[in-house]
PDB file of C-alpha atoms in Angstrom:
ATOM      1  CA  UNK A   1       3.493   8.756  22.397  1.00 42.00           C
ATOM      2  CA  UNK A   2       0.182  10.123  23.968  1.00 49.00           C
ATOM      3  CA  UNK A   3      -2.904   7.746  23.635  1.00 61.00           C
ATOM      4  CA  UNK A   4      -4.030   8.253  20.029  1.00 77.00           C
ATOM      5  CA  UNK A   5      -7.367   9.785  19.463  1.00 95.00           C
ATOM      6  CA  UNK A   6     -11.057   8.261  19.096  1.00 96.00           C
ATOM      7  CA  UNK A   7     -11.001   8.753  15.566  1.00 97.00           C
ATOM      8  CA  UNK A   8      -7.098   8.086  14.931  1.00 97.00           C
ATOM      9  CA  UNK A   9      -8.123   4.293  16.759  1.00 97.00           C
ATOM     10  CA  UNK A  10     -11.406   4.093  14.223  1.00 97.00           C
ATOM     11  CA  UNK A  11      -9.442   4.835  11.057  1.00 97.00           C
ATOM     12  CA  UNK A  12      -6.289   2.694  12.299  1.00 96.00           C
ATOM     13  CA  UNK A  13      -8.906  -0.153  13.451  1.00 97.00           C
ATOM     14  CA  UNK A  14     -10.561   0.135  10.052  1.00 96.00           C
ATOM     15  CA  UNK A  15      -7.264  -0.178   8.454  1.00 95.00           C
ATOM     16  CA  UNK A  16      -6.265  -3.529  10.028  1.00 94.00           C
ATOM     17  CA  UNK A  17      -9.777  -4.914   9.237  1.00 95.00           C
ATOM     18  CA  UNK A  18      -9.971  -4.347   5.605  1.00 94.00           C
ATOM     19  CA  UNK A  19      -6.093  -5.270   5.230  1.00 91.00           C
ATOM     20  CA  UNK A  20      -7.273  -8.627   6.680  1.00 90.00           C
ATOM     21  CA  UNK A  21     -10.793  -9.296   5.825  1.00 90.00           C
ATOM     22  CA  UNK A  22     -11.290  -6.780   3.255  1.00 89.00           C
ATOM     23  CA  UNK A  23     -14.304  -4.383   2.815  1.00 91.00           C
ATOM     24  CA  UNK A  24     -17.484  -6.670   2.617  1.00 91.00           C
ATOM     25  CA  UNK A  25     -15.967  -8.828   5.177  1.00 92.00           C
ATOM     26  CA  UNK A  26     -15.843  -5.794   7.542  1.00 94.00           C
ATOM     27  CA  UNK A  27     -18.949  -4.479   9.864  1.00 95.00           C
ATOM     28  CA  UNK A  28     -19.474  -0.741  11.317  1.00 96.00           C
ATOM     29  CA  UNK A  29     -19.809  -2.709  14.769  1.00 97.00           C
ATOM     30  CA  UNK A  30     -16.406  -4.763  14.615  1.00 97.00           C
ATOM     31  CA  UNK A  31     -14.595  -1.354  13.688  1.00 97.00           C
ATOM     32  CA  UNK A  32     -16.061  -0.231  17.017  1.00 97.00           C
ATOM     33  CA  UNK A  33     -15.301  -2.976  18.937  1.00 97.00           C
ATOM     34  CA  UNK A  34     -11.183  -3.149  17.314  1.00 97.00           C
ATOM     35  CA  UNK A  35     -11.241   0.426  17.810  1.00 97.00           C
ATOM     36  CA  UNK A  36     -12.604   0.411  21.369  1.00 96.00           C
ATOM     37  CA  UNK A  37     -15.215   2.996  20.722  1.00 96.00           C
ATOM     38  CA  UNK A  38     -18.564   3.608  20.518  1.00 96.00           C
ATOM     39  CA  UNK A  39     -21.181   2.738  17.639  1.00 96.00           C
ATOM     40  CA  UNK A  40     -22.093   6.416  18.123  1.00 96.00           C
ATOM     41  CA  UNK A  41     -18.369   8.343  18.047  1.00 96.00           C
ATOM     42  CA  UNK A  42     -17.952   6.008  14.777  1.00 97.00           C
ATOM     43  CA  UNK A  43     -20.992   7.675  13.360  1.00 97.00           C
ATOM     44  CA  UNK A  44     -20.098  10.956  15.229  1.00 97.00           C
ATOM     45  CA  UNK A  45     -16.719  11.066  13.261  1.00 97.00           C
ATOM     46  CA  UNK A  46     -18.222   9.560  10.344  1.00 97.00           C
ATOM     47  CA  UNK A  47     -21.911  10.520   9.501  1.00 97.00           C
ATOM     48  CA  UNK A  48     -21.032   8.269   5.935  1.00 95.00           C
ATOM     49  CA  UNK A  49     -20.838   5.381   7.855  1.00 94.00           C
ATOM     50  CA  UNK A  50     -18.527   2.375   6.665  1.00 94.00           C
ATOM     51  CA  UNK A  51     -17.700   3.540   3.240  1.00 94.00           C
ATOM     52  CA  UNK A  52     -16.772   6.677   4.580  1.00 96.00           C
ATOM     53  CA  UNK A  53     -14.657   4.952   7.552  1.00 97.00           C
ATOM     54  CA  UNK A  54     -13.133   2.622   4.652  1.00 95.00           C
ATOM     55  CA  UNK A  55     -12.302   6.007   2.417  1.00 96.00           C
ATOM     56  CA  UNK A  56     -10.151   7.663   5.756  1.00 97.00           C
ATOM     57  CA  UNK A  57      -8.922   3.932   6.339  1.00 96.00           C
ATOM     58  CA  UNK A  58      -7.887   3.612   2.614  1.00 96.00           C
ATOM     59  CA  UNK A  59      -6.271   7.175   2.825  1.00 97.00           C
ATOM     60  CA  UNK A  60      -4.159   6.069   6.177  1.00 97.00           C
ATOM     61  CA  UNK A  61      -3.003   3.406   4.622  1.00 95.00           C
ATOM     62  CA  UNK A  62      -2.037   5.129   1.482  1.00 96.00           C
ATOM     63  CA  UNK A  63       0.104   7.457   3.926  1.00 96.00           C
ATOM     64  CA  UNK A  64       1.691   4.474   5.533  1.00 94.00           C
ATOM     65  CA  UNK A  65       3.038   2.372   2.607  1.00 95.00           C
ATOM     66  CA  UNK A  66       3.865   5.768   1.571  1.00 97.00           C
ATOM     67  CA  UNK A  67       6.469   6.039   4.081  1.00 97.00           C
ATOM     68  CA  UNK A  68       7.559   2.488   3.502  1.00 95.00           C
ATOM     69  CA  UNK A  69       8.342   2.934   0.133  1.00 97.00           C
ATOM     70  CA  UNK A  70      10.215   6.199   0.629  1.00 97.00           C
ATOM     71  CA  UNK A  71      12.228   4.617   3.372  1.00 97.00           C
ATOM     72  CA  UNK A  72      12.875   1.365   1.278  1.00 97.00           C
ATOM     73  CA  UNK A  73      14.169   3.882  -2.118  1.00 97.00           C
ATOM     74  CA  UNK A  74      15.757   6.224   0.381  1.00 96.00           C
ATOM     75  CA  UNK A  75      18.178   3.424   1.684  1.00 97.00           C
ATOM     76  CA  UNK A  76      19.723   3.025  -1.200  1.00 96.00           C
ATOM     77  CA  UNK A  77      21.293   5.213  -3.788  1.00 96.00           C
ATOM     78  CA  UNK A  78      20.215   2.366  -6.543  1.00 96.00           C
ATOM     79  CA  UNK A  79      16.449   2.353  -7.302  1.00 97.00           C
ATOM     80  CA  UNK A  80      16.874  -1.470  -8.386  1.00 97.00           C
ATOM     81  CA  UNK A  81      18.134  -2.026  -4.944  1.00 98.00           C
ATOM     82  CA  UNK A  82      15.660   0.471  -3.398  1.00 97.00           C
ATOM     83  CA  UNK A  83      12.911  -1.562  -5.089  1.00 98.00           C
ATOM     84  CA  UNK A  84      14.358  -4.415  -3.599  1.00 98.00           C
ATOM     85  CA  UNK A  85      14.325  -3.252  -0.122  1.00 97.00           C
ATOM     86  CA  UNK A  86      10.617  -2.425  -0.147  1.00 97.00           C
ATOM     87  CA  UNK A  87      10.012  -5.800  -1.326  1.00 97.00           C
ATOM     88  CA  UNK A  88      11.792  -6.742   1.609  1.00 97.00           C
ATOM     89  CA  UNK A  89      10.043  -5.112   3.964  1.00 96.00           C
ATOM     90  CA  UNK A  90       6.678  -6.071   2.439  1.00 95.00           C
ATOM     91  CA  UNK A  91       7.799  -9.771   2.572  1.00 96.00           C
ATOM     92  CA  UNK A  92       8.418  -9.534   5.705  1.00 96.00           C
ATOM     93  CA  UNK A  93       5.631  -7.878   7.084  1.00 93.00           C
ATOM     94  CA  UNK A  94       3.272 -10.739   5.274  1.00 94.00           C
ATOM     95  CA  UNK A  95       5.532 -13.211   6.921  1.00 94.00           C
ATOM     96  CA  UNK A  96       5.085 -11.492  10.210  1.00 95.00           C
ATOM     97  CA  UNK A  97       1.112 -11.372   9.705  1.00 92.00           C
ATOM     98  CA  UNK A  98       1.089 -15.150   8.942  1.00 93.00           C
ATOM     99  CA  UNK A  99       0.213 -14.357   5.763  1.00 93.00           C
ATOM    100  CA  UNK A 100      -3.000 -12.746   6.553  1.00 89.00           C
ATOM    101  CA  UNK A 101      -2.418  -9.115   6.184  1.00 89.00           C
ATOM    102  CA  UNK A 102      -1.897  -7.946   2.525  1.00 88.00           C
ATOM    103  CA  UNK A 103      -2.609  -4.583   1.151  1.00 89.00           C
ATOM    104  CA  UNK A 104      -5.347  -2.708   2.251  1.00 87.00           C
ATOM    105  CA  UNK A 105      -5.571  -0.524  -0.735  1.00 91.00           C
ATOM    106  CA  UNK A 106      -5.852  -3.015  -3.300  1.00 87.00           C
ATOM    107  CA  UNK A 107      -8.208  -5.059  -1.303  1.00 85.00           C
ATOM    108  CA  UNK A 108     -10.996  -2.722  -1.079  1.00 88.00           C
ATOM    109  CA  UNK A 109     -10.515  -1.634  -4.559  1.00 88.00           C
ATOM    110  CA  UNK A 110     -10.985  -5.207  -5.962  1.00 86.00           C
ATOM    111  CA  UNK A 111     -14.076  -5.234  -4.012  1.00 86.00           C
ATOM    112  CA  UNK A 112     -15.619  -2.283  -4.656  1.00 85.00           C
ATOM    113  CA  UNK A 113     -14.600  -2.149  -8.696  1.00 84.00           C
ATOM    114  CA  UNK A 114     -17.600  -0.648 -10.894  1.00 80.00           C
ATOM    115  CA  UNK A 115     -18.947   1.531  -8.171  1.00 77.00           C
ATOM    116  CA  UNK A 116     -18.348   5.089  -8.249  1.00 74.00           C
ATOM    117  CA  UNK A 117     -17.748   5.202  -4.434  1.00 85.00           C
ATOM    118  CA  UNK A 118     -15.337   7.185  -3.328  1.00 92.00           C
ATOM    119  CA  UNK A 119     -13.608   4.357  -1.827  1.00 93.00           C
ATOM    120  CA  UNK A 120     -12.826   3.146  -5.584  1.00 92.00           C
ATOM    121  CA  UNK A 121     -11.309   6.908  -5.902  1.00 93.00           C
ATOM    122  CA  UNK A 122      -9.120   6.823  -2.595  1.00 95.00           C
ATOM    123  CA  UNK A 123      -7.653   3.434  -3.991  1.00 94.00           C
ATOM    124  CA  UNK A 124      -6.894   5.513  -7.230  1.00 94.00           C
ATOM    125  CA  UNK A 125      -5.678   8.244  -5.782  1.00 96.00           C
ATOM    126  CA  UNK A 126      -3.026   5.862  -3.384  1.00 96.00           C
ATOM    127  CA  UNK A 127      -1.925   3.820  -6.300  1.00 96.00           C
ATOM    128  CA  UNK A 128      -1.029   7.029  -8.116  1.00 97.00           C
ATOM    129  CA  UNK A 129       0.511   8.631  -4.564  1.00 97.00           C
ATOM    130  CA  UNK A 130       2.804   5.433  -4.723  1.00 98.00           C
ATOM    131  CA  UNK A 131       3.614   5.573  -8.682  1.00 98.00           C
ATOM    132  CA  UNK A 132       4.657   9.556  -8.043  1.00 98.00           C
ATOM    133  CA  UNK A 133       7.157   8.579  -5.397  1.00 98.00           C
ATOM    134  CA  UNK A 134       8.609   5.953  -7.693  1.00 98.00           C
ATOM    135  CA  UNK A 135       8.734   8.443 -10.483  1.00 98.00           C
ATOM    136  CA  UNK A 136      10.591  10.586  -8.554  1.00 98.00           C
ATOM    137  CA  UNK A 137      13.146   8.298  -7.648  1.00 98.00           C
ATOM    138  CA  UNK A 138      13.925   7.349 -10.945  1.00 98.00           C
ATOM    139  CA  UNK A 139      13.784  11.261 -11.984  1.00 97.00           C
ATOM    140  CA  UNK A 140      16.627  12.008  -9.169  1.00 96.00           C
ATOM    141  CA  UNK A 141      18.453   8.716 -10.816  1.00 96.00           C
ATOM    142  CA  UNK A 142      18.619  10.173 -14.372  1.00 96.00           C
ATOM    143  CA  UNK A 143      15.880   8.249 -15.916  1.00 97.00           C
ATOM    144  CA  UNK A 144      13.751  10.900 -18.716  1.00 97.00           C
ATOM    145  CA  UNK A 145      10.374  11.530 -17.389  1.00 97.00           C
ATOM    146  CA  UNK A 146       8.207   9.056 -19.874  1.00 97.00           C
ATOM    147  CA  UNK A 147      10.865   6.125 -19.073  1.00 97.00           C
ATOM    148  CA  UNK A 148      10.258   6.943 -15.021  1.00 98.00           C
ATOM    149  CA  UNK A 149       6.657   7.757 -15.480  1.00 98.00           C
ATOM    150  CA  UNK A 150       6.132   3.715 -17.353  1.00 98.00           C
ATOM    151  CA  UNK A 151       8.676   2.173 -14.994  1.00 98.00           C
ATOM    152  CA  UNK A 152       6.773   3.482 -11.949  1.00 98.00           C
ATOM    153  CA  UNK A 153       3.381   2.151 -12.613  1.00 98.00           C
ATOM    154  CA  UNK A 154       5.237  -1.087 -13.593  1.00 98.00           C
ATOM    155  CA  UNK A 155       6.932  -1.458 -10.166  1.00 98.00           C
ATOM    156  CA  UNK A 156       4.070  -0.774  -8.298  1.00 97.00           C
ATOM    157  CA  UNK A 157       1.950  -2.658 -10.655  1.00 96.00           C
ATOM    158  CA  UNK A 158       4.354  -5.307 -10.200  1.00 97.00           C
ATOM    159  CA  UNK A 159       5.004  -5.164  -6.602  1.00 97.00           C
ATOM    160  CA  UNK A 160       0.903  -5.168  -5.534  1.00 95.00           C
ATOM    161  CA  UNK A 161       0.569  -8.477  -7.450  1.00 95.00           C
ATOM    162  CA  UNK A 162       3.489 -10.290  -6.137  1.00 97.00           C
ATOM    163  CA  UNK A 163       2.343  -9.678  -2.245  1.00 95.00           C
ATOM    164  CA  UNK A 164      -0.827 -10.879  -3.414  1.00 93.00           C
ATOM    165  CA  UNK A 165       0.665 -13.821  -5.075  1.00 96.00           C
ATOM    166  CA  UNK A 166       3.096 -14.238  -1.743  1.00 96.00           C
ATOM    167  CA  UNK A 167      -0.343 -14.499   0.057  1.00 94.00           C
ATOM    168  CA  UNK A 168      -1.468 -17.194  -1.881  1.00 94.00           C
ATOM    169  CA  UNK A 169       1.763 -18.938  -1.825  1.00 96.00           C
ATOM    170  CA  UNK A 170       2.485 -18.280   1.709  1.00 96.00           C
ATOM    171  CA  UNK A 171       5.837 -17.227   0.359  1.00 97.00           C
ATOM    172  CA  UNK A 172       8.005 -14.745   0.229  1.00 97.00           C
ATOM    173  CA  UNK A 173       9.533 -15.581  -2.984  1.00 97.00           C
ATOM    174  CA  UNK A 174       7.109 -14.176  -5.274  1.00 97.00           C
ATOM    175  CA  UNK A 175       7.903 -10.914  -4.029  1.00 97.00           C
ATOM    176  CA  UNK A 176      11.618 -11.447  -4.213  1.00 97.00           C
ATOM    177  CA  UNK A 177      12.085 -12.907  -7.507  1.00 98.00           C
ATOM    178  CA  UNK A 178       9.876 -10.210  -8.835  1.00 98.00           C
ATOM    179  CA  UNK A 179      11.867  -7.160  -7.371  1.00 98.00           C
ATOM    180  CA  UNK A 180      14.951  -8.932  -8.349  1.00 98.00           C
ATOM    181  CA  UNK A 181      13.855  -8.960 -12.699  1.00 98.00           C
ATOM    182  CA  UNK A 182      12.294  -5.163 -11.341  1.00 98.00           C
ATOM    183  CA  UNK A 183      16.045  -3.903 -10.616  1.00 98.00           C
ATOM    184  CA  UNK A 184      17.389  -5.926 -13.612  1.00 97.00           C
ATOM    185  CA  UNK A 185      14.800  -4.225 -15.606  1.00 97.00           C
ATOM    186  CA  UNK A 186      15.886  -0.640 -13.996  1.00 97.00           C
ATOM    187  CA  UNK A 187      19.076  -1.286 -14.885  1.00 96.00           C
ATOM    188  CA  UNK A 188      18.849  -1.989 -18.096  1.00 96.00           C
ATOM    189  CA  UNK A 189      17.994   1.393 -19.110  1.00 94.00           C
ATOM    190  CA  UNK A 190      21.382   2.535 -18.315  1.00 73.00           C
ATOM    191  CA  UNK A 191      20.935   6.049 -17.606  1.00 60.00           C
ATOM    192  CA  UNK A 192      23.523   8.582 -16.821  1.00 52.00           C
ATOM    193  CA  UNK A 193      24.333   7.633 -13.033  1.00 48.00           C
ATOM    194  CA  UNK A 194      25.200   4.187 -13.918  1.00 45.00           C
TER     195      UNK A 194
END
């Protein structure tokens, strides 16, 4: 792996920061300093400033749960047990972080709520990335489209607030006892593959 760009550091930098102190908590300067650049190259890349650092941040980090999530429903031919493995790996990442690092996304959009900045629009835009991998899942799995299109924004509905509530609880449990009801609830709908 070559050394990653200036920019790739800024946005990856900014990334970390708002997962773990969210975006008011976060300065322009500290990004630098994580990032090991420059006040300047941070303004060079990004003449917006913070919100527009936060927006490529938000984006990143939309592309990397992104992969989690397909990885997690990938592994297993089951979406219940799919959904379960991404709560697994989400559980253990808090662990990991000592609790500290939640989700980026919804972070800075609980923060920034009532402004039309596009940071509020990135967070949008992620949520719905995540819902439309979900969807498609369920699609592949036999579920009709309204059925996958409801149960989608309910897992990742679901899913967001239990690492939040594993945060507070400094537990992993919230996050498993919801996936578990989340594949009892897929299953329920007995579709054609079961």
């Amino acid at each position: 792996m070559g050394q990653a760009s200036t920019r790739d550091r800024i946005v990856i930098a900014a990334a970390r920061l708002l997962q773990r102190q969210g975006y008011v908590g976060t300065g322009i300067k500290q990004i630098a300093k994580e990032a090991e650049a420059t006040l300047g190259s941070v303004y060079h890349f990004f003449p917006g400033g913070k919100e527009a650092v936060a927006v490529a941040a938000i984006k990143y980090s939309d592309q990397e749960f992104a992969a989690v999530l397909r990885d997690a429903l990938d592994s297993e031919e089951d979406p219940g047990a799919g959904v379960q493995a991404c709560a697994r790996v989400l559980a253990e990442g808090l662990r990991a972080s000592g609790w500290t690092d939640g989700c980026p996304v919804t972070a800075a959009a609980l923060e920034t709520l009532g402004t039309e900045s596009g940071i509020q629009q990135a967070c949008a835009d992620a949520l719905r990335s995540w819902e439309q991998i979900v969807t498609d899942k369920l699609l592949r799995s036999g579920f009709q489209a309204r059925d996958a299109r409801e149960l989608a924004t309910t897992i990742i509905s679901a899913l967001e607030g239990a690492e939040v509530t594993a945060q507070v609880n400094r537990s992993e449990e919230p996050l498993r006892a919801t996936s578990r009801q989340l594949a009892r609830l897929i299953g329920s709908y007995g579709t054609s593959h079961s």
